[in-house]
Amino acid sequence: MFADRVREDRALAGARPGIVDEWLSRWRDNRMLRVLAEAGTKLFAPGKSLYFRLGQGKYLALTGVRYCRVTCAKGVVWVTAAGDGRDTVLTPGQSLTLGNAGKVVVTGRGESSEVKVRWD
């Protein structure tokens, strides 16, 4: 009458997903999350660039930065990269190429500063 639990667990191991497996399958099936993930990969893909307008004291923080170029288009911007012992001030037309910085903070130093970030 009693079931052999070890044998039953072995037989049903592939048929019964655990809590984590169930959560992951629901996450993969969620349409909104799929669309957001695809948009993120397109947005930060090589060859893409973003423009930002920063006012006095306003900043832009980027995390997970790998191989990007920060270019000042207007005004003056101050660039700080994690792992780099120096800060860089960029004026219009100047750019800074960052390798594997991880976290980058770009701060506007004038009334209206514009910066372009391009992933190479």
Coordinates of C-alpha atoms in Angstrom, one line a residue:
M1 CA 0.0 0.0 0.0
F2 CA 2.8 2.4 0.8
A3 CA 4.5 4.1 -2.1
D4 CA 8.2 4.0 -2.4
R5 CA 9.0 7.8 -2.2
V6 CA 12.6 7.5 -3.6
R7 CA 11.4 5.6 -6.7
E8 CA 8.4 8.0 -7.1
D9 CA 10.7 11.1 -6.9
R10 CA 13.0 9.7 -9.5
A11 CA 10.2 8.8 -11.8
L12 CA 8.5 12.3 -11.5
A13 CA 11.7 14.4 -11.2
G14 CA 11.4 15.6 -14.8
A15 CA 7.7 16.0 -14.7
R16 CA 7.3 18.3 -11.7
P17 CA 9.1 21.6 -12.0
G18 CA 10.2 23.2 -8.8
I19 CA 9.3 26.7 -7.6
V20 CA 12.3 28.3 -9.3
D21 CA 11.7 26.5 -12.6
E22 CA 8.1 27.6 -12.5
W23 CA 9.0 31.2 -11.8
L24 CA 11.6 31.2 -14.6
S25 CA 9.2 29.7 -17.1
R26 CA 6.6 32.4 -16.2
W27 CA 9.2 35.1 -16.5
R28 CA 10.3 33.9 -20.0
D29 CA 6.6 33.7 -21.0
N30 CA 5.9 37.3 -19.9
R31 CA 5.5 39.3 -23.1
M32 CA 6.3 42.7 -21.5
L33 CA 9.6 41.4 -20.0
R34 CA 10.6 39.9 -23.4
V35 CA 9.9 43.2 -25.2
L36 CA 11.9 45.2 -22.6
A37 CA 14.8 42.8 -22.8
E38 CA 14.9 43.0 -26.6
A39 CA 14.7 46.8 -26.4
G40 CA 17.5 46.9 -23.9
T41 CA 19.8 44.8 -26.2
K42 CA 19.0 47.0 -29.2
L43 CA 19.5 50.2 -27.2
F44 CA 22.9 49.3 -25.9
A45 CA 24.1 47.4 -28.9
P46 CA 27.4 48.4 -30.6
G47 CA 27.0 51.3 -32.9
K48 CA 24.1 52.9 -31.0
S49 CA 24.3 56.3 -29.5
L50 CA 22.3 58.4 -27.1
Y51 CA 22.1 62.2 -26.6
F52 CA 21.5 63.8 -23.3
R53 CA 20.9 67.4 -22.2
L54 CA 22.3 68.1 -18.7
G55 CA 21.7 71.3 -16.7
Q56 CA 24.0 72.8 -14.0
G57 CA 24.5 70.1 -11.4
K58 CA 22.5 67.4 -13.2
Y59 CA 24.1 64.1 -13.8
L60 CA 23.8 61.0 -15.9
A61 CA 24.9 57.7 -14.3
L62 CA 25.6 54.6 -16.4
T63 CA 26.4 51.2 -15.0
G64 CA 27.9 48.2 -16.7
V65 CA 29.7 50.4 -19.2
R66 CA 31.9 48.6 -21.7
Y67 CA 33.7 50.2 -24.6
C68 CA 31.9 53.5 -25.0
R69 CA 32.8 57.0 -26.2
V70 CA 31.5 60.1 -24.3
T71 CA 31.5 63.2 -26.5
C72 CA 30.7 66.7 -25.4
A73 CA 28.4 68.4 -28.0
K74 CA 27.7 71.7 -26.1
G75 CA 28.8 73.3 -22.9
V76 CA 31.2 71.6 -20.5
V77 CA 30.8 68.1 -18.9
W78 CA 32.7 66.4 -16.2
V79 CA 33.2 62.6 -16.6
T80 CA 34.1 60.3 -13.7
A81 CA 34.7 56.6 -14.4
A82 CA 35.0 53.9 -11.8
G83 CA 38.5 52.4 -11.7
D84 CA 40.0 55.5 -13.3
G85 CA 41.9 57.6 -10.8
R86 CA 41.2 60.9 -12.6
D87 CA 38.2 62.9 -13.6
T88 CA 38.0 64.4 -17.1
V89 CA 36.5 67.7 -18.2
L90 CA 35.3 67.8 -21.8
T91 CA 34.5 70.9 -23.8
P92 CA 32.6 71.0 -27.1
G93 CA 34.2 68.6 -29.7
Q94 CA 36.3 66.7 -27.2
S95 CA 35.6 63.0 -26.4
L96 CA 36.7 60.3 -24.0
T97 CA 36.9 56.6 -24.9
L98 CA 36.2 54.3 -21.9
G99 CA 37.2 50.6 -21.9
N100 CA 35.7 48.5 -19.2
A101 CA 34.8 51.2 -16.7
G102 CA 31.8 49.6 -15.1
K103 CA 30.2 52.8 -13.7
V104 CA 30.4 56.2 -15.3
V105 CA 29.0 59.5 -14.0
V106 CA 28.7 62.5 -16.4
T107 CA 27.9 65.8 -14.8
G108 CA 26.8 69.0 -16.6
R109 CA 29.0 72.0 -15.7
G110 CA 27.1 74.8 -17.4
E111 CA 23.5 76.0 -17.8
S112 CA 23.0 73.8 -20.8
S113 CA 25.4 70.9 -21.6
E114 CA 24.8 68.3 -24.2
V115 CA 26.6 64.9 -24.3
K116 CA 26.6 62.0 -26.7
V117 CA 27.3 58.5 -25.5
R118 CA 28.2 55.9 -28.2
W119 CA 28.8 52.2 -27.7
D120 CA 31.6 50.9 -30.0

